[in-house]
Short mmCIF file of C-alpha atoms in Angstrom, two decimals:
data_model
loop_
_atom_site.label_atom_id
_atom_site.label_comp_id
_atom_site.label_asym_id
_atom_site.label_seq_id
_atom_site.Cartn_x
_atom_site.Cartn_y
_atom_site.Cartn_z
CA UNK A 27 -3.19 -19.03 -12.17
CA UNK A 28 -4.55 -21.48 -9.61
CA UNK A 29 -8.05 -21.03 -11.07
CA UNK A 30 -6.99 -21.93 -14.57
CA UNK A 31 -6.48 -18.50 -16.11
CA UNK A 32 -3.64 -17.86 -18.51
CA UNK A 33 -1.45 -15.33 -16.69
CA UNK A 34 1.40 -13.32 -18.15
CA UNK A 35 3.37 -11.26 -15.65
CA UNK A 36 5.36 -8.35 -17.06
CA UNK A 37 7.88 -7.09 -14.52
CA UNK A 38 9.35 -3.63 -14.94
CA UNK A 39 12.16 -4.23 -12.43
CA UNK A 40 14.91 -6.87 -12.24
CA UNK A 41 14.31 -9.38 -9.44
CA UNK A 42 17.32 -8.11 -7.51
CA UNK A 43 15.81 -4.62 -7.24
CA UNK A 44 12.51 -5.85 -5.81
CA UNK A 45 11.58 -5.94 -2.13
CA UNK A 46 11.58 -9.13 -0.09
CA UNK A 47 7.79 -9.61 -0.27
CA UNK A 48 7.85 -9.20 -4.03
CA UNK A 49 10.73 -11.68 -4.42
CA UNK A 50 8.89 -14.21 -2.24
CA UNK A 51 5.75 -13.94 -4.38
CA UNK A 52 7.76 -14.24 -7.60
CA UNK A 53 9.29 -17.48 -6.37
CA UNK A 54 5.85 -18.78 -5.34
CA UNK A 55 4.40 -17.82 -8.74
CA UNK A 56 7.18 -19.59 -10.64
CA UNK A 57 6.82 -22.69 -8.45
CA UNK A 58 3.20 -22.90 -9.60
CA UNK A 59 4.33 -22.86 -13.22
CA UNK A 60 3.95 -19.15 -13.88
CA UNK A 61 6.23 -17.25 -16.23
CA UNK A 62 7.55 -13.72 -15.81
CA UNK A 63 8.38 -11.68 -18.88
CA UNK A 64 10.22 -8.47 -19.48
CA UNK A 65 8.15 -5.49 -20.55
CA UNK A 66 6.78 -5.74 -24.08
CA UNK A 67 3.70 -5.23 -26.22
CA UNK A 68 0.47 -6.58 -24.74
CA UNK A 69 -1.91 -7.92 -27.37
CA UNK A 70 -4.79 -9.70 -25.65
CA UNK A 71 -6.59 -10.26 -22.37
CA UNK A 72 -7.27 -8.01 -19.41
CA UNK A 73 -4.50 -5.95 -17.84
CA UNK A 74 -4.17 -5.92 -14.05
CA UNK A 75 -2.32 -2.74 -13.07
CA UNK A 76 -0.18 -3.39 -9.99
CA UNK A 77 2.85 -1.28 -10.90
CA UNK A 78 2.91 0.99 -7.83
CA UNK A 79 0.77 1.44 -4.75
CA UNK A 80 -1.11 4.10 -2.84
CA UNK A 81 2.05 5.66 -1.43
CA UNK A 82 3.30 6.71 -4.87
CA UNK A 83 4.05 10.38 -5.40
CA UNK A 84 6.18 12.31 -7.84
CA UNK A 85 6.86 11.44 -11.46
CA UNK A 86 6.47 8.14 -13.28
CA UNK A 87 9.70 7.82 -15.25
CA UNK A 88 11.86 5.22 -17.00
CA UNK A 89 10.48 1.65 -17.14
CA UNK A 90 7.48 2.65 -15.00
CA UNK A 91 6.44 5.35 -17.48
CA UNK A 92 7.07 2.94 -20.37
CA UNK A 93 4.85 0.29 -18.76
CA UNK A 94 2.05 2.80 -18.23
CA UNK A 95 2.35 4.00 -21.82
CA UNK A 96 2.18 0.47 -23.24
CA UNK A 97 -0.86 -0.42 -21.11
CA UNK A 98 -2.76 2.76 -22.03
CA UNK A 99 -2.11 2.19 -25.75
CA UNK A 100 -2.99 -1.50 -25.74
CA UNK A 101 -6.77 -0.94 -26.24
CA UNK A 102 -7.34 -3.63 -23.59
CA UNK A 103 -9.43 -3.27 -20.42
CA UNK A 104 -7.30 -2.22 -17.44
CA UNK A 105 -8.20 -3.01 -13.83
CA UNK A 106 -6.13 -1.04 -11.32
CA UNK A 107 -5.54 -2.45 -7.85
CA UNK A 108 -6.31 0.22 -5.24
CA UNK A 109 -5.19 3.16 -7.43
CA UNK A 110 -4.16 3.73 -11.06
CA UNK A 111 -0.37 3.73 -11.19
CA UNK A 112 1.10 7.20 -11.65
CA UNK A 113 -1.83 8.99 -9.96
CA UNK A 114 -1.25 10.72 -6.62
CA UNK A 115 -3.83 9.34 -4.20
CA UNK A 116 -3.87 12.51 -2.10
CA UNK A 117 -4.00 15.29 -4.69
CA UNK A 118 -5.18 13.60 -7.90
CA UNK A 119 -2.23 15.09 -9.78
CA UNK A 120 -0.40 13.31 -12.60
CA UNK A 121 3.15 14.60 -12.98
CA UNK A 122 3.98 12.67 -16.18
CA UNK A 123 1.75 9.72 -17.09
CA UNK A 124 -0.74 7.52 -15.26
CA UNK A 125 -2.83 4.45 -16.02
CA UNK A 126 -6.25 5.19 -17.50
CA UNK A 127 -8.19 2.40 -15.83
CA UNK A 128 -11.40 0.81 -17.02
CA UNK A 129 -12.08 0.09 -13.35
CA UNK A 130 -10.28 0.70 -10.07
CA UNK A 131 -10.77 -1.80 -7.26
CA UNK A 132 -10.03 0.39 -4.25
CA UNK A 133 -9.10 -1.44 -1.07
CA UNK A 134 -11.38 -0.67 1.89
CA UNK A 135 -11.59 3.13 1.35
CA UNK A 136 -11.37 5.34 -1.77
CA UNK A 137 -8.68 8.03 -2.02
CA UNK A 138 -9.42 11.76 -2.29
CA UNK A 139 -7.14 11.88 -5.30
CA UNK A 140 -9.76 9.90 -7.22
CA UNK A 141 -12.03 12.94 -7.20
CA UNK A 142 -9.65 15.86 -7.64
CA UNK A 143 -7.47 17.29 -10.42
CA UNK A 144 -6.90 14.53 -13.03
CA UNK A 145 -8.21 11.71 -10.83
CA UNK A 146 -11.65 11.40 -12.48
CA UNK A 147 -9.98 10.92 -15.88
CA UNK A 148 -8.01 7.89 -14.69
CA UNK A 149 -10.08 5.83 -12.23
CA UNK A 150 -12.84 4.47 -14.50
CA UNK A 151 -15.56 2.59 -12.62
CA UNK A 152 -14.98 2.41 -8.87
CA UNK A 153 -15.38 -1.00 -7.21
CA UNK A 154 -14.86 -1.62 -3.50
CA UNK A 155 -12.42 -4.36 -2.56
CA UNK A 156 -11.27 -5.62 0.80
CA UNK A 157 -8.16 -7.23 2.27
CA UNK A 158 -9.77 -8.06 5.61
CA UNK A 159 -9.13 -4.86 7.56
CA UNK A 160 -11.36 -5.02 10.67
CA UNK A 161 -14.13 -2.43 10.64
CA UNK A 162 -12.98 -1.19 14.05
CA UNK A 163 -9.94 0.38 12.39
CA UNK A 164 -12.06 2.06 9.73
CA UNK A 165 -14.39 3.41 12.42
CA UNK A 166 -11.42 5.21 13.98
CA UNK A 167 -10.75 7.22 10.82
CA UNK A 168 -11.99 10.81 10.73
CA UNK A 169 -13.24 11.07 7.12
CA UNK A 170 -12.11 13.87 4.82
CA UNK A 171 -15.38 13.29 2.93
CA UNK A 172 -18.09 10.68 2.42
CA UNK A 173 -18.67 8.93 -0.89
CA UNK A 174 -22.34 8.74 -1.91
CA UNK A 175 -23.49 5.52 -3.60
CA UNK A 176 -26.58 5.19 -5.78
CA UNK A 177 -27.85 2.24 -3.77
CA UNK A 178 -30.42 3.47 -1.30
CA UNK A 179 -30.84 6.90 -2.93
CA UNK A 180 -34.35 6.01 -4.12
CA UNK A 181 -35.46 5.82 -0.51
CA UNK A 182 -34.99 9.60 -0.28
CA UNK A 183 -37.53 10.33 -3.01
CA UNK A 184 -40.82 12.03 -2.05
CA UNK A 185 -43.42 9.48 -0.94
CA UNK A 186 -46.36 9.21 -3.33
CA UNK A 187 -49.80 9.00 -1.74
CA UNK A 188 -53.21 8.54 -3.34
CA UNK A 189 -54.44 11.87 -1.97
CA UNK A 190 -51.56 13.83 -3.56
CA UNK A 191 -52.60 17.05 -5.29
CA UNK A 192 -50.76 19.96 -6.92
CA UNK A 193 -50.53 21.87 -3.64
CA UNK A 194 -49.01 18.90 -1.82
CA UNK A 195 -46.65 18.48 -4.78
CA UNK A 196 -45.44 22.00 -4.16
CA UNK A 197 -45.24 25.42 -5.79
CA UNK A 198 -41.96 26.55 -7.40
CA UNK A 199 -41.12 30.09 -8.48
CA UNK A 200 -38.39 30.96 -10.99
CA UNK A 201 -36.80 34.36 -11.59
CA UNK A 202 -34.81 33.65 -14.70
CA UNK A 203 -34.01 34.57 -18.27
CA UNK A 204 -33.22 37.68 -20.29
CA UNK A 205 -34.11 38.70 -23.87
CA UNK A 206 -31.15 36.75 -25.26
CA UNK A 207 -31.40 33.81 -22.84
CA UNK A 208 -35.07 33.03 -22.42
CA UNK A 209 -34.25 29.34 -22.73
CA UNK A 210 -32.75 29.35 -19.23
CA UNK A 211 -36.17 30.01 -17.68
CA UNK A 212 -37.73 27.40 -19.93
CA UNK A 213 -35.24 24.76 -18.79
CA UNK A 214 -35.67 25.61 -15.10
CA UNK A 215 -39.47 25.47 -15.38
CA UNK A 216 -39.55 22.22 -17.37
CA UNK A 217 -37.12 20.55 -14.95
CA UNK A 218 -39.22 21.55 -11.92
CA UNK A 219 -42.42 20.18 -13.47
CA UNK A 220 -40.80 16.98 -14.68
CA UNK A 221 -39.38 16.43 -11.18
CA UNK A 222 -42.80 16.48 -9.55
CA UNK A 223 -43.58 20.10 -8.67
CA UNK A 224 -47.33 20.71 -8.74
CA UNK A 225 -47.21 24.37 -9.86
CA UNK A 226 -44.42 26.32 -11.55
CA UNK A 227 -44.54 30.07 -12.14
CA UNK A 228 -41.80 31.71 -14.18
CA UNK A 229 -41.13 35.42 -13.84
CA UNK A 230 -39.41 36.52 -17.03
CA UNK A 231 -38.07 39.94 -18.13
CA UNK A 232 -40.82 42.18 -19.48
CA UNK A 233 -38.63 43.27 -22.40
CA UNK A 234 -38.45 39.66 -23.52
CA UNK A 235 -42.23 39.41 -23.88
CA UNK A 236 -42.12 39.43 -27.66
CA UNK A 237 -39.30 36.89 -27.85
CA UNK A 238 -40.24 33.41 -28.98
CA UNK A 239 -39.67 31.02 -26.09
CA UNK A 240 -41.60 27.72 -26.19
CA UNK A 241 -42.46 26.18 -22.86
CA UNK A 242 -44.79 23.57 -21.43
CA UNK A 243 -48.41 24.76 -21.33
CA UNK A 244 -48.58 24.04 -17.58
CA UNK A 245 -45.96 26.69 -16.80
CA UNK A 246 -47.48 29.96 -15.61
CA UNK A 247 -45.57 32.92 -17.09
CA UNK A 248 -45.57 36.42 -15.66
CA UNK A 249 -43.47 39.41 -16.75
CA UNK A 250 -41.33 40.91 -13.99
CA UNK A 251 -42.87 44.08 -12.55
CA UNK A 252 -41.02 47.04 -11.05
CA UNK A 253 -40.24 46.20 -7.43
CA UNK A 254 -40.97 42.49 -7.96
CA UNK A 255 -44.41 42.90 -6.40
CA UNK A 256 -45.82 39.87 -8.22
CA UNK A 257 -42.93 37.66 -7.13
CA UNK A 258 -43.26 38.64 -3.48
CA UNK A 259 -47.04 38.14 -3.58
CA UNK A 260 -46.64 34.59 -4.90
CA UNK A 261 -43.87 33.88 -2.41
CA UNK A 262 -46.49 33.77 0.35
CA UNK A 263 -47.82 30.57 -1.24
CA UNK A 264 -44.71 29.07 -2.83
CA UNK A 265 -42.37 26.48 -1.32
CA UNK A 266 -39.15 27.15 -3.28
CA UNK A 267 -37.50 29.71 -5.55
CA UNK A 268 -34.86 29.49 -8.28
CA UNK A 269 -33.01 32.70 -9.03
CA UNK A 270 -30.29 33.64 -11.50
CA UNK A 271 -30.25 31.39 -14.59
CA UNK A 272 -29.88 33.43 -17.76
CA UNK A 273 -30.70 36.78 -16.10
CA UNK A 274 -27.55 38.47 -17.39
CA UNK A 275 -25.28 40.93 -15.63
CA UNK A 276 -26.86 44.22 -16.59
CA UNK A 277 -27.70 46.71 -13.82
CA UNK A 278 -31.40 45.96 -14.03
CA UNK A 279 -30.90 42.23 -13.54
CA UNK A 280 -28.47 42.79 -10.65
CA UNK A 281 -30.98 45.12 -8.98
CA UNK A 282 -33.73 42.50 -9.27
CA UNK A 283 -31.47 39.80 -7.86
CA UNK A 284 -30.58 42.00 -4.89
CA UNK A 285 -34.24 42.88 -4.25
CA UNK A 286 -35.33 39.24 -4.39
CA UNK A 287 -32.53 37.87 -2.20
CA UNK A 288 -33.07 40.64 0.37
CA UNK A 289 -36.71 39.68 0.98
CA UNK A 290 -36.92 36.01 0.10
CA UNK A 291 -38.94 33.90 2.54
CA UNK A 292 -38.64 30.43 0.99
CA UNK A 293 -35.72 28.06 0.37
CA UNK A 294 -33.85 29.42 -2.64
CA UNK A 295 -31.62 27.81 -5.27
CA UNK A 296 -29.06 30.44 -6.29
CA UNK A 297 -27.38 29.85 -9.64
CA UNK A 298 -25.56 31.50 -12.53
CA UNK A 299 -25.97 35.29 -12.63
CA UNK A 300 -27.21 35.42 -9.04
CA UNK A 301 -23.86 33.87 -8.09
CA UNK A 302 -22.15 36.61 -10.07
CA UNK A 303 -24.05 39.19 -7.99
CA UNK A 304 -22.83 37.52 -4.79
CA UNK A 305 -19.24 37.57 -6.04
CA UNK A 306 -19.49 41.35 -6.41
CA UNK A 307 -21.12 41.75 -2.99
CA UNK A 308 -19.15 39.44 -0.72
CA UNK A 309 -20.62 40.90 2.48
CA UNK A 310 -24.20 40.21 1.36
CA UNK A 311 -26.11 38.04 3.83
CA UNK A 312 -27.57 34.96 2.22
CA UNK A 313 -31.23 34.12 2.80
CA UNK A 314 -32.08 31.26 5.14
CA UNK A 315 -32.04 27.82 3.49
CA UNK A 316 -30.02 28.94 0.46
CA UNK A 317 -28.62 26.36 -1.99
CA UNK A 318 -25.74 27.60 -4.15
CA UNK A 319 -24.89 25.63 -7.29
CA UNK A 320 -21.63 27.00 -8.72
CA UNK A 321 -19.14 25.31 -10.99
CA UNK A 322 -15.45 25.67 -10.09
CA UNK A 323 -15.03 28.93 -12.03
CA UNK A 324 -18.02 30.54 -10.34
CA UNK A 325 -16.80 29.34 -6.95
CA UNK A 326 -13.36 30.84 -7.45
CA UNK A 327 -15.05 34.11 -8.36
CA UNK A 328 -16.93 33.94 -5.05
CA UNK A 329 -13.95 33.16 -2.84
CA UNK A 330 -10.89 34.24 -4.83
CA UNK A 331 -8.14 32.09 -6.27
CA UNK A 332 -7.74 29.75 -3.31
CA UNK A 333 -5.16 27.02 -3.85
CA UNK A 334 -7.25 24.39 -2.03
CA UNK A 335 -10.74 24.83 -3.48
CA UNK A 336 -12.14 21.86 -1.54
CA UNK A 337 -11.10 23.30 1.83
CA UNK A 338 -12.19 26.83 0.83
CA UNK A 339 -15.70 25.58 -0.01
CA UNK A 340 -16.14 24.11 3.46
CA UNK A 341 -14.91 27.35 5.02
CA UNK A 342 -17.45 29.27 2.91
CA UNK A 343 -20.45 27.24 4.07
CA UNK A 344 -19.33 27.46 7.69
CA UNK A 345 -19.26 31.25 7.40
CA UNK A 346 -22.40 31.68 5.27
CA UNK A 347 -24.50 28.83 6.77
CA UNK A 348 -25.72 27.57 3.40
CA UNK A 349 -25.76 24.44 1.25
CA UNK A 350 -23.19 24.41 -1.55
CA UNK A 351 -23.23 22.00 -4.48
CA UNK A 352 -19.96 22.35 -6.39
CA UNK A 353 -20.66 21.14 -9.90
CA UNK A 354 -18.04 19.22 -11.85
CA UNK A 355 -16.51 15.79 -12.24
CA UNK A 356 -17.40 14.69 -9.66
CA UNK A 357 -19.77 16.96 -7.72
CA UNK A 358 -19.23 17.88 -4.07
CA UNK A 359 -21.92 18.80 -1.55
CA UNK A 360 -20.87 21.03 1.37
CA UNK A 361 -22.95 21.85 4.45
CA UNK A 362 -22.18 23.52 7.76
CA UNK A 363 -20.71 21.22 10.43
CA UNK A 364 -21.06 18.15 8.19
CA UNK A 365 -18.45 16.14 6.26
CA UNK A 366 -18.46 17.02 2.54
CA UNK A 367 -20.18 14.51 0.27
CA UNK A 368 -18.66 13.22 -2.97
CA UNK A 369 -21.27 12.59 -5.69
CA UNK A 370 -19.63 10.67 -8.56
CA UNK A 371 -22.63 10.88 -10.87
CA UNK A 372 -23.11 12.26 -14.37
CA UNK A 373 -21.11 11.93 -17.56
CA UNK A 374 -19.33 14.17 -20.12
CA UNK A 375 -22.57 14.44 -22.12
CA UNK A 376 -23.84 16.78 -19.42
CA UNK A 377 -21.14 19.31 -20.32
CA UNK A 378 -23.51 21.46 -22.33
CA UNK A 379 -25.25 24.80 -21.86
CA UNK A 380 -28.44 24.43 -19.82
CA UNK A 381 -27.49 21.46 -17.62
CA UNK A 382 -27.09 23.78 -14.64
CA UNK A 383 -30.51 25.35 -15.26
CA UNK A 384 -32.06 21.90 -15.23
CA UNK A 385 -30.24 21.01 -11.99
CA UNK A 386 -31.57 24.14 -10.28
CA UNK A 387 -35.15 23.31 -11.31
CA UNK A 388 -34.88 19.72 -10.13
CA UNK A 389 -33.51 20.69 -6.70
CA UNK A 390 -36.25 23.32 -6.26
CA UNK A 391 -38.93 20.76 -7.14
CA UNK A 392 -37.69 18.33 -4.49
CA UNK A 393 -37.56 21.10 -1.89
CA UNK A 394 -41.13 22.13 -2.80
CA UNK A 395 -42.25 18.54 -2.22
CA UNK A 396 -41.06 18.78 1.37
CA UNK A 397 -37.66 17.10 1.26
CA UNK A 398 -34.86 18.30 3.53
CA UNK A 399 -32.51 20.57 1.59
CA UNK A 400 -29.61 18.13 1.83
CA UNK A 401 -31.68 15.32 0.33
CA UNK A 402 -33.09 17.60 -2.37
CA UNK A 403 -29.58 18.62 -3.43
CA UNK A 404 -28.38 14.99 -3.40
CA UNK A 405 -31.29 13.76 -5.49
CA UNK A 406 -31.10 16.72 -7.85
CA UNK A 407 -27.48 15.96 -8.56
#
């Protein structure tokens, strides 16, 4: 108002029911010439959502629910202060209705509820705001997780040098595909090449030899031999392996997955049907430097129907000493003795068959180029 904007305040509570701070600010606002209206249709402008604060829990009902409904159906941009009203900041649950924000200006620190349950559907773009809290107080907080920002991520990329050759760029192996899902191996291989790997060799099922599966001409293709002798021979030169995409759950595929994981000597991205194998063999010891890339359904198959999936994932990596990238909206990266990382990247267009195969190939390519596994998983995501 002081800066010349036209401001319309819609209050959902009578003045007498408001707290002392709210009453003081209402009086100050009116003294400046501002007007306060009862709840009604909103037809133009930008909506600032300040209905309830971070401490809200339970159900939005009565005038609060009505205000949220009117805002969501106004077709106007909505900016939520700190948290969308109606969303639980701890759990991300919405009991009745909650604001669907265009952007949420979180104050000092984001809430875990932004990234769990229904939170991602309500927060919109996240923007950091501040109210002057000294950094010394923030430094005292033991974080539940760390939010990864895109700024600075490029510095993690492999360094390009003039003397780079295909061996420096790294050699990626893929054990993937089945007669009905040869595309999985194609996607893994393409992704690895496009992400900078110097050599990619795809071991595909011999019975799928006659199937039509187009791939880049640079991809070396070998049929899988009994005992995986070819795979193990190439592993002496390779820098990374992808195993599982599109392999299926037949006995033959499960046997090959077990053989490969039992003798693997390079960092390995374990995805899809290889994760299914692990879920059926919970005592199986993971290879050193394993990266698991399950979605929530695959993770629950691995650990059982745990109520707190986030906590269960951290327990899993502590026990198995692996890197775990939980795919979803958003993604979470778990590593032993490290705070989980929240990766709020991607969009609903990625919800299509094959995205996970591409992710596995990208991560393997970064590993093959010499990046630490954590950085490879971050950049792949």
